[in-house]
Amino acid sequence: NAGVTQTPKFQVLKTGQSMTLQCAQDMNHNSMYWYRQDPGMGLRLIYYSASEGTTDKGEVPNGYNVSRLNKREFSLRLESAAPSQTSVYFCASSDYSVVGETQYFGPGTRLLVL
Amino acid sequence: DQQVKQNSPSLSVQEGRISILNCDYTNSMFDYFLWYKKYPAEGPTFLISISSIKDKNEDGRFTVFLNKSAKHLSLHIVPSQPGDSAVYFCAAPIDTGGFKTIFGAGTRLFVKA
């Protein structure tokens, strides 16, 4: 039982390049999330998927797209990377049967955009 | 507008003493709060939570207190251990579905041996 896995662990991009961050969970959770963590800002929600087949914007969606490929996988795509997207990205999942259900996080992807 | 605020970026405590991490919130509609713990190079992990119908929740060495009138909660760790050294995030679901969670900026706790 691996929980939530993310690939890659670390990536360096040049401005304008594109890339996809992959996330998978093996806990049969309905909901999945993408966050970014920046110094002094905590975790900010980029996009979430309440259930397979649905996606919705979070606090900071601009410059990102997502795909809920199936119940297990939720990818985050940067079409044209910008230095402002340098951050640590966390994927999370949860089974929202009740309010306050905790989220399970992956180990993160550290992205540097030059 | 930060709805969940952790005003202390860091806290240093001696091993065996009490650690108190504070969190303030502005949205009176929040009815559930969670604390997550994060070690370097790892994702956050759930630590403890509290519903707004309670004013205290205890789990071993960890206790969370909620003061709704002051819109303030605190996490107490007693006794503190070096392994508790981590970043602690206060968080609150923002909608009834719980899909959007607002996180505070985090407090880095150092427990000195």
Short mmCIF file of N, CA, C and O in Angstrom, two decimals, chain B residues 1 57 65 74 85 87:
data_model
loop_
_atom_site.label_atom_id
_atom_site.label_comp_id
_atom_site.label_asym_id
_atom_site.label_seq_id
_atom_site.Cartn_x
_atom_site.Cartn_y
_atom_site.Cartn_z
N ASP B 1 -6.51 37.83 1.39
CA ASP B 1 -7.07 37.80 2.75
C ASP B 1 -6.88 36.38 3.31
O ASP B 1 -7.53 35.46 2.86
N ASN B 57 -9.84 18.73 22.24
CA ASN B 57 -9.71 17.36 21.77
C ASN B 57 -8.29 16.90 22.07
O ASN B 57 -7.33 17.61 21.77
N PHE B 65 -7.08 23.04 21.48
CA PHE B 65 -8.08 23.85 22.16
C PHE B 65 -8.69 24.82 21.17
O PHE B 65 -7.98 25.41 20.36
N SER B 74 -5.37 26.45 19.42
CA SER B 74 -3.98 26.20 19.75
C SER B 74 -3.74 24.70 19.85
O SER B 74 -4.63 23.93 20.21
N SER B 85 9.99 17.96 16.03
CA SER B 85 10.51 19.06 15.21
C SER B 85 10.01 18.91 13.78
O SER B 85 10.32 17.93 13.10
N VAL B 87 7.18 21.22 10.65
CA VAL B 87 6.30 22.36 10.39
C VAL B 87 4.87 21.90 10.66
O VAL B 87 4.46 20.82 10.22
#
